[in-house]
Coordinates of C-alpha atoms in Angstrom, one line a residue:
M191 CA 91.6 140.5 24.0
S192 CA 90.5 141.7 20.3
Q193 CA 87.6 144.0 20.2
D194 CA 85.8 141.5 17.6
A195 CA 86.0 138.8 20.4
A196 CA 84.8 141.0 22.8
A197 CA 81.9 141.8 20.7
I198 CA 81.3 138.4 20.4
F199 CA 81.0 137.7 23.9
Q200 CA 78.3 140.2 24.7
S201 CA 76.3 138.6 21.9
L202 CA 76.9 135.7 23.2
A203 CA 75.5 136.6 26.5
E204 CA 72.5 138.7 24.8
K205 CA 71.3 135.5 22.9
D206 CA 71.8 132.9 26.0
R207 CA 70.7 135.0 29.5
R208 CA 71.9 132.3 31.6
Y209 CA 76.0 133.6 31.2
R210 CA 77.2 136.9 31.8
R211 CA 79.6 138.3 28.9
E212 CA 82.3 138.3 31.6
A213 CA 81.8 134.4 32.1
Y214 CA 82.6 133.8 28.1
A215 CA 85.8 136.0 28.4
F216 CA 87.3 134.2 31.3
T217 CA 86.5 130.8 30.0
F218 CA 88.0 131.9 26.7
E219 CA 91.2 133.2 28.8
A220 CA 91.6 130.3 30.7
F221 CA 91.6 128.6 27.8
N222 CA 94.5 130.2 26.6
Y223 CA 96.3 129.9 29.7
T224 CA 95.6 126.0 30.0
M225 CA 97.5 125.6 26.7
E226 CA 100.5 128.1 27.1
E227 CA 100.6 125.6 30.3
R228 CA 101.0 122.6 28.0
R229 CA 103.2 124.6 25.7
R230 CA 105.2 125.1 28.9
E231 CA 105.2 121.8 29.4
G232 CA 106.4 120.8 26.0
Q233 CA 102.8 119.3 25.0
E234 CA 100.9 120.4 22.0
G235 CA 97.5 119.6 20.3
H236 CA 93.8 119.4 21.1
I237 CA 92.7 119.5 25.0
D238 CA 89.2 117.8 26.1
G239 CA 86.7 119.4 28.2
R240 CA 87.8 117.8 31.6
Y241 CA 91.2 118.6 30.9
L242 CA 89.8 122.2 30.1
C243 CA 87.6 122.2 33.4
D244 CA 90.7 121.5 35.4
G245 CA 92.8 124.4 33.6
I246 CA 89.7 126.7 34.5
R247 CA 90.1 125.7 38.0
R248 CA 93.6 126.7 38.5
Y249 CA 93.0 129.9 36.2
A250 CA 90.0 131.0 38.2
E251 CA 92.2 130.3 41.7
N252 CA 95.0 132.5 40.4
C253 CA 92.7 134.9 39.5
F254 CA 90.1 134.8 42.2
G255 CA 91.1 132.6 45.2
Y256 CA 88.3 131.9 47.6
L257 CA 86.1 133.9 45.5
T258 CA 86.2 131.9 43.0
R259 CA 82.6 130.7 43.6
T260 CA 81.2 134.0 44.3
V261 CA 82.3 135.5 41.3
F262 CA 81.5 132.7 39.1
S263 CA 78.2 132.6 40.4
Q264 CA 77.3 136.2 39.5
W265 CA 78.2 135.2 36.5
G266 CA 75.2 132.4 36.0
V267 CA 78.4 129.6 36.1
T268 CA 77.2 127.4 39.3
R269 CA 78.4 123.8 37.9
T270 CA 81.5 122.8 35.1
E271 CA 78.7 121.8 33.0
D272 CA 77.9 125.5 32.2
F273 CA 81.7 125.6 30.9
G274 CA 80.1 123.5 28.6
E275 CA 77.9 125.3 27.5
I276 CA 80.0 128.3 27.2
V277 CA 82.4 126.2 25.4
F278 CA 80.3 125.4 22.9
A279 CA 78.2 128.1 22.1
M280 CA 82.1 129.8 21.6
V281 CA 82.8 127.0 18.8
D282 CA 79.3 127.7 17.4
A283 CA 80.3 131.4 16.9
G284 CA 83.7 130.6 15.6
L285 CA 86.2 131.5 18.2
M286 CA 86.9 127.9 19.3
R287 CA 87.2 124.7 17.7
K288 CA 86.3 121.1 18.3
R289 CA 86.6 117.5 17.4
D290 CA 83.9 115.5 16.2
S291 CA 84.6 113.4 19.3
D292 CA 84.2 116.5 21.9
S293 CA 80.8 116.4 23.4
I294 CA 79.3 118.9 26.0
A295 CA 79.4 115.6 28.0
D296 CA 82.9 115.8 28.5
F297 CA 82.3 118.9 30.7
S298 CA 79.7 117.0 33.3
N299 CA 80.7 116.8 36.7
A300 CA 84.1 117.1 36.6
Y301 CA 84.4 118.6 39.8
D302 CA 81.9 120.2 42.4
F303 CA 82.4 123.7 43.0
S304 CA 81.8 123.9 47.0
E305 CA 84.5 121.2 47.1
V306 CA 87.3 122.6 44.9
F307 CA 86.7 126.5 45.4
E308 CA 85.4 126.3 49.2
Q309 CA 86.9 123.7 51.1
S310 CA 90.0 123.5 49.5
F311 CA 90.8 127.1 51.2
L312 CA 89.5 125.8 54.6
D313 CA 91.9 122.7 54.9

């Protein structure tokens, strides 16, 4: 991650105190992870909010395992809609791009945190 991106994440966190800097950095890293997964599968191009939420889930499970929900909570992220807010803030900051058809609503109820970050580890 570049120093410029880190400075932007810090600035975004200072502007919107709901989310910590780490939430922006992680979401950006998860986006790159998801895009790389697609490239390995021979797919290119734009992804929507739901697809990104799924990539965020996979990346988080790889990074944090059963502690994912706890980590996200410490960063102010408690639902998939929070990822939408974070992504669109990064779009506004010039770190990401969106299509006219993209909406924060694309991130709405992509999954339930309790179900995917707790129950899946108990089963």
